[in-house]
PDB file of C-alpha atoms in Angstrom:
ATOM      1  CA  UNK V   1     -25.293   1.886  26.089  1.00  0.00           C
ATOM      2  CA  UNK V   2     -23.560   3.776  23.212  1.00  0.00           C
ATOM      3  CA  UNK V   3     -22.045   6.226  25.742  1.00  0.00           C
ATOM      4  CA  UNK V   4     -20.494   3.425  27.515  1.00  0.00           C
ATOM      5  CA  UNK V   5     -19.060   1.627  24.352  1.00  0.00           C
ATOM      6  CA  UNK V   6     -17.422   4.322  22.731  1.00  0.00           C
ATOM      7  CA  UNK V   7     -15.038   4.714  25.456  1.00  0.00           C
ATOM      8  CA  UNK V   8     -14.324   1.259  25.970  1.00  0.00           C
ATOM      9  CA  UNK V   9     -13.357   1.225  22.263  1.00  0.00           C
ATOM     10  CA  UNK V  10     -11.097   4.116  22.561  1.00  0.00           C
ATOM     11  CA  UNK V  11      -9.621   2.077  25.670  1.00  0.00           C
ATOM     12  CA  UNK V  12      -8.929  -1.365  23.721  1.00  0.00           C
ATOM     13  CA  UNK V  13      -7.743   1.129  20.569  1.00  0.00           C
ATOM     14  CA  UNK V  14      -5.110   2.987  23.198  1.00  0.00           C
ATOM     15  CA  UNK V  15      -3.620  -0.206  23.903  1.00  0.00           C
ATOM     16  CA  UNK V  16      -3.389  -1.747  20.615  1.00  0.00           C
ATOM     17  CA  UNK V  17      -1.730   1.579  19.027  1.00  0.00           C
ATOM     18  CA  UNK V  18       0.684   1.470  22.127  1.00  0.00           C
ATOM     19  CA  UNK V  19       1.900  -2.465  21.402  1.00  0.00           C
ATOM     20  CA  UNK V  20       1.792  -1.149  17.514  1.00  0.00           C
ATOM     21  CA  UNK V  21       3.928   2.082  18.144  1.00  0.00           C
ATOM     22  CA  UNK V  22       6.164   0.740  20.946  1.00  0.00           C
ATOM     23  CA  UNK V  23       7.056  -1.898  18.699  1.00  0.00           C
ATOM     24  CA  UNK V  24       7.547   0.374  15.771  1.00  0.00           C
ATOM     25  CA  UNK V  25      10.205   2.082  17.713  1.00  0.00           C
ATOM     26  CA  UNK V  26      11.900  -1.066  19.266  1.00  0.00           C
ATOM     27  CA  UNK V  27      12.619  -1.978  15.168  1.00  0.00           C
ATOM     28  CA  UNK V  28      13.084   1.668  14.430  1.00  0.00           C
ATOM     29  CA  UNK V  29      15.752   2.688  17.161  1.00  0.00           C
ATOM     30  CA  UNK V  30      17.198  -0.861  18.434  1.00  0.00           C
ATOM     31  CA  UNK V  31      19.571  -2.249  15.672  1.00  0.00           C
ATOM     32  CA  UNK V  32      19.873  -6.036  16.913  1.00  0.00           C
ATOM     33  CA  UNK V  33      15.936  -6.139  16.476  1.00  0.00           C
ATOM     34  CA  UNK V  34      16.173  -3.551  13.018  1.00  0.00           C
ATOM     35  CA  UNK V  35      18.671  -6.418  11.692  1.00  0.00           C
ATOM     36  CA  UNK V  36      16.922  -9.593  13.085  1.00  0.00           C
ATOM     37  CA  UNK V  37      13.493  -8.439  11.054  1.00  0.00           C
ATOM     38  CA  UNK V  38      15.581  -7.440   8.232  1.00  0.00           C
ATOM     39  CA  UNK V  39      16.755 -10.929   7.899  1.00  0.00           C
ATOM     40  CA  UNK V  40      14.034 -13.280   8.441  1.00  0.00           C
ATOM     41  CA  UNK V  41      11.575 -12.614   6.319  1.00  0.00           C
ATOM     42  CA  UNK V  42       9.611 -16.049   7.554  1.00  0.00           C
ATOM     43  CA  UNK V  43       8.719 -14.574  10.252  1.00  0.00           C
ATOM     44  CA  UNK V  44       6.914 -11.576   8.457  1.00  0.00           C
ATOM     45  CA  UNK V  45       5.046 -14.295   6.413  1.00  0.00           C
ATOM     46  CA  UNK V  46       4.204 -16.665   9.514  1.00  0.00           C
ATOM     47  CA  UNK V  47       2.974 -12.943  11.103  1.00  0.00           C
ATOM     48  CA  UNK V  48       0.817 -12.021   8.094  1.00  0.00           C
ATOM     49  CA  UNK V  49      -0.794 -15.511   7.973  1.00  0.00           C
ATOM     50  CA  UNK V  50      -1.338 -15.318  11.749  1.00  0.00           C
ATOM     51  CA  UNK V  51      -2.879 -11.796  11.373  1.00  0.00           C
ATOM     52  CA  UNK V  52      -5.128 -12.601   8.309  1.00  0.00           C
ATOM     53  CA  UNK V  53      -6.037 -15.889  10.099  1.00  0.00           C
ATOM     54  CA  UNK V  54      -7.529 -13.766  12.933  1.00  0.00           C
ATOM     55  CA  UNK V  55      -8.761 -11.286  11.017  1.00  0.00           C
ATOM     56  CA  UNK V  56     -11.116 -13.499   8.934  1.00  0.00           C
ATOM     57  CA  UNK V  57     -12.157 -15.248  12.316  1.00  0.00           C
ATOM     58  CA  UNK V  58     -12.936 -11.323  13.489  1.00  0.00           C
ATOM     59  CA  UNK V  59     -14.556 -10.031  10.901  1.00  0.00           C
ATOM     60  CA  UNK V  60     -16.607 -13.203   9.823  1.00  0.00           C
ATOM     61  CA  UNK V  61     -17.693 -14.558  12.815  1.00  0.00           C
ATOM     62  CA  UNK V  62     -20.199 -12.525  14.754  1.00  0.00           C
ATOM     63  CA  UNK V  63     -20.010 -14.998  17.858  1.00  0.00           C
ATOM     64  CA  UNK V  64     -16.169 -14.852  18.004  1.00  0.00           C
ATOM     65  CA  UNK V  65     -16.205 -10.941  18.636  1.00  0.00           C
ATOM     66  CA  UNK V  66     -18.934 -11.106  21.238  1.00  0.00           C
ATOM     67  CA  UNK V  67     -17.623 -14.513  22.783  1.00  0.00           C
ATOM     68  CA  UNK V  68     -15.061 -13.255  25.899  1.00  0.00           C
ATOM     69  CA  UNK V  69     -12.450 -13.793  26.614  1.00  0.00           C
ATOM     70  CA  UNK V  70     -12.558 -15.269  22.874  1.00  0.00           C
ATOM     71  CA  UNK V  71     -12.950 -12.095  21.525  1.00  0.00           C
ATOM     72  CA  UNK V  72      -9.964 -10.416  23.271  1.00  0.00           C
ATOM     73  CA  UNK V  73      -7.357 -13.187  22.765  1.00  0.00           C
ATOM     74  CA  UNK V  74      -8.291 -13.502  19.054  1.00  0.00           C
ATOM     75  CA  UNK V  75      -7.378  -9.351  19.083  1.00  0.00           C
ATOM     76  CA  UNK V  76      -4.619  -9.406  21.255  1.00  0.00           C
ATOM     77  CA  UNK V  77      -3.193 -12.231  18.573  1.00  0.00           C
ATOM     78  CA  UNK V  78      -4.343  -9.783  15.826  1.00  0.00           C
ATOM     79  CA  UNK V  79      -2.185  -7.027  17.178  1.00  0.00           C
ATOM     80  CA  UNK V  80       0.542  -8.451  17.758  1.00  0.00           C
ATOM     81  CA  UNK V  81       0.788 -10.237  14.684  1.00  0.00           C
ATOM     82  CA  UNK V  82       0.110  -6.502  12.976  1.00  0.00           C
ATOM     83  CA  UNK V  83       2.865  -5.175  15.172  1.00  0.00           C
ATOM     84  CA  UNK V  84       5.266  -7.026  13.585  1.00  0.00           C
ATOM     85  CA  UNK V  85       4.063  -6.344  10.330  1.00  0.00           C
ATOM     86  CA  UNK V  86       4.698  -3.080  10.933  1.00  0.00           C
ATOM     87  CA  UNK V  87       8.031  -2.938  12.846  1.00  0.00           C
ATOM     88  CA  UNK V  88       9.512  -4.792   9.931  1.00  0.00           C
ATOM     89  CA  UNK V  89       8.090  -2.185   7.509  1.00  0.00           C
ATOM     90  CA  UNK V  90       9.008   0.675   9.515  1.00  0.00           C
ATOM     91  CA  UNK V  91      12.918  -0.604  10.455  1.00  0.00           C
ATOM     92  CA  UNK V  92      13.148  -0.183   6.398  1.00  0.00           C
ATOM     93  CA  UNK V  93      13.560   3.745   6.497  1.00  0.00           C
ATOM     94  CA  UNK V  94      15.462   5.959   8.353  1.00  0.00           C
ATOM     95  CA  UNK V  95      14.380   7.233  12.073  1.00  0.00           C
ATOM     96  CA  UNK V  96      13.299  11.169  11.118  1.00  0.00           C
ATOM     97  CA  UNK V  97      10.809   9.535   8.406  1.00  0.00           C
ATOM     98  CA  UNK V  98       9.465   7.310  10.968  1.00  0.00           C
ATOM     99  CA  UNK V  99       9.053   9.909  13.550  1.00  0.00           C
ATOM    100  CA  UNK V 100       7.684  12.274  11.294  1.00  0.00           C
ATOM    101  CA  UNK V 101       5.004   9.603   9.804  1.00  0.00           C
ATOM    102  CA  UNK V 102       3.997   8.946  13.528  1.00  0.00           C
ATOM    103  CA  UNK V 103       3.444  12.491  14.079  1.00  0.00           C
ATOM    104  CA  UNK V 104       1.135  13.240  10.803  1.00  0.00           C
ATOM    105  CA  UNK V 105      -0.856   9.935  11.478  1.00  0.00           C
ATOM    106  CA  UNK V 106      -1.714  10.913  15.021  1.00  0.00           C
ATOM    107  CA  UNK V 107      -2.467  14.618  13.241  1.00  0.00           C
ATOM    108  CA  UNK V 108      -4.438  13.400  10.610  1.00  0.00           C
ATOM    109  CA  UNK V 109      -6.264  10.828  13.074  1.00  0.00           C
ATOM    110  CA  UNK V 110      -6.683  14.062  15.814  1.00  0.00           C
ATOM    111  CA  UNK V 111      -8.508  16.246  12.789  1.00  0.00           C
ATOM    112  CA  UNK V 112     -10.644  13.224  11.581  1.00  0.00           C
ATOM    113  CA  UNK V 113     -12.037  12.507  14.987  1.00  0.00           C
ATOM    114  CA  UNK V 114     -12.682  16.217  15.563  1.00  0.00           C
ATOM    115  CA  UNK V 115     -14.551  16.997  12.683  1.00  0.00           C
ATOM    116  CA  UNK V 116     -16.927  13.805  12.858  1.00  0.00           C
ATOM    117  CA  UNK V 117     -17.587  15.226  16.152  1.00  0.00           C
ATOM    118  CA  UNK V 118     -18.744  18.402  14.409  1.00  0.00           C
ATOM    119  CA  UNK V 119     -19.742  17.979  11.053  1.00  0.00           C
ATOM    120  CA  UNK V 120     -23.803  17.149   9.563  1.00  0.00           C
ATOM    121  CA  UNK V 121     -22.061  15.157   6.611  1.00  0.00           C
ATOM    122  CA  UNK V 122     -23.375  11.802   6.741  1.00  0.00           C
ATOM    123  CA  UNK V 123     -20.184   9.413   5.489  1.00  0.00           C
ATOM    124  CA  UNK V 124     -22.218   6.363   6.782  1.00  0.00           C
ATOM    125  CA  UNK V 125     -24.557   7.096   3.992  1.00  0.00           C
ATOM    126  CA  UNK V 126     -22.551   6.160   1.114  1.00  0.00           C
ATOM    127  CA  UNK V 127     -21.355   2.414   0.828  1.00  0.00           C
ATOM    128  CA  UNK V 128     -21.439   2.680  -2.703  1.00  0.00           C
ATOM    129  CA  UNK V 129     -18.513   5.119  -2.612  1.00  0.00           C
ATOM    130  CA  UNK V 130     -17.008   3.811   0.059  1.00  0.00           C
ATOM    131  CA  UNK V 131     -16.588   0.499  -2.167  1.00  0.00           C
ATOM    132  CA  UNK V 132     -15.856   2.410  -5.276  1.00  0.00           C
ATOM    133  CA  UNK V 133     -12.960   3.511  -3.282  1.00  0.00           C
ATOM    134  CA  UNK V 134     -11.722   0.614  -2.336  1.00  0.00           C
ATOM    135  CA  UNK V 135     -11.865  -1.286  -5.635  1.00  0.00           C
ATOM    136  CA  UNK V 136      -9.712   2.157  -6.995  1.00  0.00           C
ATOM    137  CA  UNK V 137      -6.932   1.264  -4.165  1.00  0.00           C
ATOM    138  CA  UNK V 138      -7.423  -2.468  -5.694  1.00  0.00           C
ATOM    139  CA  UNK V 139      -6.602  -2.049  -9.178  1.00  0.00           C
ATOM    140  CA  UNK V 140      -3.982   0.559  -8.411  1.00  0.00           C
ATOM    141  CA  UNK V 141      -2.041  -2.172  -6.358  1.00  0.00           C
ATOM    142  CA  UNK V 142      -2.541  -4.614  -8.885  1.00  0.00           C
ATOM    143  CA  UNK V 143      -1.294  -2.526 -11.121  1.00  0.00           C
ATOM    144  CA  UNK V 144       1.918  -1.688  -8.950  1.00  0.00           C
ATOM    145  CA  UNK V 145       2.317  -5.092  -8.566  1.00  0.00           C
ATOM    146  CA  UNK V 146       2.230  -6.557 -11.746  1.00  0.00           C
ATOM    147  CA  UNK V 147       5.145  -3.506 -12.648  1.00  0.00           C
ATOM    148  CA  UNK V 148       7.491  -5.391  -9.802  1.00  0.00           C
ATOM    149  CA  UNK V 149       9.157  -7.470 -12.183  1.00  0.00           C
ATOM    150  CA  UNK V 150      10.062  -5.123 -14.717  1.00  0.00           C
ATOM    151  CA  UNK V 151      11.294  -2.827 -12.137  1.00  0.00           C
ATOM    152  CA  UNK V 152      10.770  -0.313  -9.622  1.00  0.00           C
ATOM    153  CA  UNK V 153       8.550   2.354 -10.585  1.00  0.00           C
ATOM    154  CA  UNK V 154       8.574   5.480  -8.306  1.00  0.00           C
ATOM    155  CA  UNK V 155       5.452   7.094  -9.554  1.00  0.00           C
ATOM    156  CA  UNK V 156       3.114   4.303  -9.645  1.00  0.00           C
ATOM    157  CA  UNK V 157       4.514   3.400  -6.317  1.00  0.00           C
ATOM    158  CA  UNK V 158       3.854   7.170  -4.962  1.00  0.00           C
ATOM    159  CA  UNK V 159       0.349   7.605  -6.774  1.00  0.00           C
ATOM    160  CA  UNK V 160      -0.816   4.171  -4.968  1.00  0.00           C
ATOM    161  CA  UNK V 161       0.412   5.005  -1.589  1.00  0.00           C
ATOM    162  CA  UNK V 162      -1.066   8.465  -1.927  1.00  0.00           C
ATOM    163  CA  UNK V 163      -4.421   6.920  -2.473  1.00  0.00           C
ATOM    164  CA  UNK V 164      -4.073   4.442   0.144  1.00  0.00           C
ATOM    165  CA  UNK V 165      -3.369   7.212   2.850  1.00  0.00           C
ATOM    166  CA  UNK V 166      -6.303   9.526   1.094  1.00  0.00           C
ATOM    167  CA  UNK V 167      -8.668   6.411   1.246  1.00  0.00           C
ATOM    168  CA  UNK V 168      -8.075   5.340   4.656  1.00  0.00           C
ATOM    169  CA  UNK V 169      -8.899   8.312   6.087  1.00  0.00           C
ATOM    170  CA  UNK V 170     -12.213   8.761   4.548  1.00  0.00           C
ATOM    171  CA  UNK V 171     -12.873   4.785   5.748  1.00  0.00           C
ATOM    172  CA  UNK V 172     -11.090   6.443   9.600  1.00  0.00           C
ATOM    173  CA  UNK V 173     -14.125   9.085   9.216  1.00  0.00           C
ATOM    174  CA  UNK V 174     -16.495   6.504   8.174  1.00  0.00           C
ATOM    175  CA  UNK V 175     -15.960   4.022  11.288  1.00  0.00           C
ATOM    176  CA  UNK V 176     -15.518   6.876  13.536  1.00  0.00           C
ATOM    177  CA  UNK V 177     -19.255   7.869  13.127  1.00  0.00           C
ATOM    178  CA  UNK V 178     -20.166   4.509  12.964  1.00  0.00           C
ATOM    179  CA  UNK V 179     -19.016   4.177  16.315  1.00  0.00           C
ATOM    180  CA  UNK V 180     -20.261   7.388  17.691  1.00  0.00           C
ATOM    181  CA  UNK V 181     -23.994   6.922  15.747  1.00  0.00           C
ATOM    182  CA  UNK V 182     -26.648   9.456  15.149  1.00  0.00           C
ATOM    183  CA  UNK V 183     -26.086   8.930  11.940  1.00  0.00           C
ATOM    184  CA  UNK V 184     -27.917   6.523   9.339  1.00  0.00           C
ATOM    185  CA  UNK V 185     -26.169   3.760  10.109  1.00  0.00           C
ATOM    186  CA  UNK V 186     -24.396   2.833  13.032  1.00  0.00           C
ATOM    187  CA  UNK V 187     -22.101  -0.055  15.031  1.00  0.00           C
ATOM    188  CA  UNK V 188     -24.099  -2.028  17.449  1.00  0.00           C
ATOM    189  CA  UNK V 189     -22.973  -1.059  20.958  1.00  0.00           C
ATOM    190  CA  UNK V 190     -22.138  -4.713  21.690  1.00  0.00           C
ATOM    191  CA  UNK V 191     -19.858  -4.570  18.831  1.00  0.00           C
ATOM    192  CA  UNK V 192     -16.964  -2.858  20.420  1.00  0.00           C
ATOM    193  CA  UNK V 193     -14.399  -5.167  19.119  1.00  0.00           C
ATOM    194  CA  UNK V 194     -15.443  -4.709  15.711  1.00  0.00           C
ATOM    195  CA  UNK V 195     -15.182  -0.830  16.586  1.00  0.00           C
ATOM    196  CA  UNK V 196     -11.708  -1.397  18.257  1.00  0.00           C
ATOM    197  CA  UNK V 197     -10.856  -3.464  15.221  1.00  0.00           C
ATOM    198  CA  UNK V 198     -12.200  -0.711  12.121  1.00  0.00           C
ATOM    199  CA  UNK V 199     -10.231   1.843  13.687  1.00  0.00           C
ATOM    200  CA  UNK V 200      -6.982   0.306  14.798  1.00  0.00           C
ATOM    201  CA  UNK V 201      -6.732  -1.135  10.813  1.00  0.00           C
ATOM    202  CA  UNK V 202      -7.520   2.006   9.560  1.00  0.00           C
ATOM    203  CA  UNK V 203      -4.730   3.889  11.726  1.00  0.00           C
ATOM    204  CA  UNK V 204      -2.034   1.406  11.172  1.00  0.00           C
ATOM    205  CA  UNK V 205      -2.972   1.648   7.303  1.00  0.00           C
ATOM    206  CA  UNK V 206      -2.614   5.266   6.964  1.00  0.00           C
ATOM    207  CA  UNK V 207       0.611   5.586   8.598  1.00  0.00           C
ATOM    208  CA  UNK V 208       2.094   2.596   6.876  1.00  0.00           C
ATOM    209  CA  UNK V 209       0.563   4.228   3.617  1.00  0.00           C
ATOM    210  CA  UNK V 210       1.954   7.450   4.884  1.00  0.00           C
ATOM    211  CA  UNK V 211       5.683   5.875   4.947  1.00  0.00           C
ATOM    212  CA  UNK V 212       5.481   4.731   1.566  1.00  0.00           C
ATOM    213  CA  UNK V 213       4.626   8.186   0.140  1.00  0.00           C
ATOM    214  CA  UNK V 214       6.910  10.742   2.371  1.00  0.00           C
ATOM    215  CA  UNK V 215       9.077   7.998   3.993  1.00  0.00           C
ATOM    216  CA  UNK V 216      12.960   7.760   3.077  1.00  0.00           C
ATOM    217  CA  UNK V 217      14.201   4.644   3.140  1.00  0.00           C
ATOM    218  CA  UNK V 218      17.789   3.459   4.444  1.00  0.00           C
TER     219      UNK V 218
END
C-alpha cells in the first residue's frame, strides 16, 4: 500500500507547487498583479486566516483528511490561500532573487529527497530535536519581532531566516522518510494528504525563508 501512496503524494505535491510557483511568477513578472498585492494588504490577511483556518481543520481532524472529496477541497483551499501568501511575499523583491530562490529550493529539495533515499540515519527517531528546533526558530522570531518597532535590524532578520531555511530542511528530511517508511516511525499509507500537506509546507517555507536571507528586495 506504501508503494502506491508515495506516488500519489508526489502527484497531489506536483500540483500544489505548480499553483504555488505559477502564481509566484504571475506576482513576480506581471506588474498590474505585483501592484494590486502590493496594495491590498486585506487580502493577504483574509488569505492567511483562510489558510490557517484550513490548516487547523487538516492537521487536527483525522476524519477531514481521510473524508473525500472533503479532504481535497479543504487542500485545494489551503493552497491557494498559501499561493497568495506567497505571491505577495515574492512580488516584494526583484525578479533575479526570485528566480534564483526557486532554483536553490528545488536544489536543496532534489539533494534532500536523494539522500533519504540513501542514507541509514534515522531522522524519524528524534522528536525531541525536532521540537527543540522548532522552539529555537520560535524565540528567534519573537525576538525579531519584538525589535520591529525600534527598527529594522538586518542581522537578527538574516540570523532568523537562516535558521528557518536550515530548520525546514531537516523537518523536509524528516517527512520525506516518514512518507517513504522503513524507518522507526512512519505516515500511515492512508494518510497521503497529511504527506502531501508536510511536504508542500515545508517547501514553500524554505524558499520563502530562502528569500528573506539571499533575496534583494525592490
Amino acid at each position: 500500500i506504501r508503494h502506491i501512496c508515495a506516488p500519489q503524494v508526489y502527484i497531489i505535491l506536483f500540483v500544489q507547487l505548480l499553483v504555488t510557483f505559477g502564481f509566484v511568477a504571475v506576482c513576480t513578472f506581471v506588474v498590474p498583479v505585483k501592484t494590486f498585492v502590493q496594495k491590498n494588504p486585506a487580502m493577504y490577511w483574509a488569505s492567511y486566516g483562510v489558510f490557517f483556518a484550513t490548516y487547523l481543520g487538516l492537521v487536527c481532524c483525522t476524519k477531514a483528511r481521510r473524508l473525500f472529496p472533503l479532504n481535497f477541497i479543504l487542500l485545494a483551499v489551503l493552497t491557494l490561500a498559501m499561493s497568495y501568501l506567497t505571491g505577495m511575499l515574492a512580488s516584494f523583491y526583484n525578479t533575479n532573487s526570485v528566480l534564483m530562490c526557486i532554483g536553490v529550493t528545488a536544489a536543496v529539495c532534489g539533494a534532500v529527497t536523494l539522500f533519504c533515499f540513501q542514507t541509514k540515519v534515522d531522522f524519524t527517531s528524534c522528536p525531541g530535536v525536532m521540537f527543540a528546533l522548532s522552539m529555537v526558530l520560535l524565540l528567534t522570531g519573537l525576538i525579531a519581532a519584538f525589535t520591529v518597532p525600534f527598527g529594522y535590524i538586518p542581522w537578527i532578520q538574516t540570523v532568523y531566516a537562516g535558521l528557518g531555511a536550515v530548520i525546514f530542511t531537516v523537518f523536509l528530511a524528516v517527512d520525506t522518510q516518514l512518507l517513504l517508511g522503513n524507518r522507526r516511525n512512519s505516515i500511515s499509507p492512508e494518510e497521503h494528504i497529511n504527506g502531501a500537506l508536510r511536504l508542500y509546507m515545508d517547501i514553500v517555507y524554505i524558499f520563502t525563508f530562502l528569500l528573506q536571507l539571499i533575496g534583494s528586495r525592490n
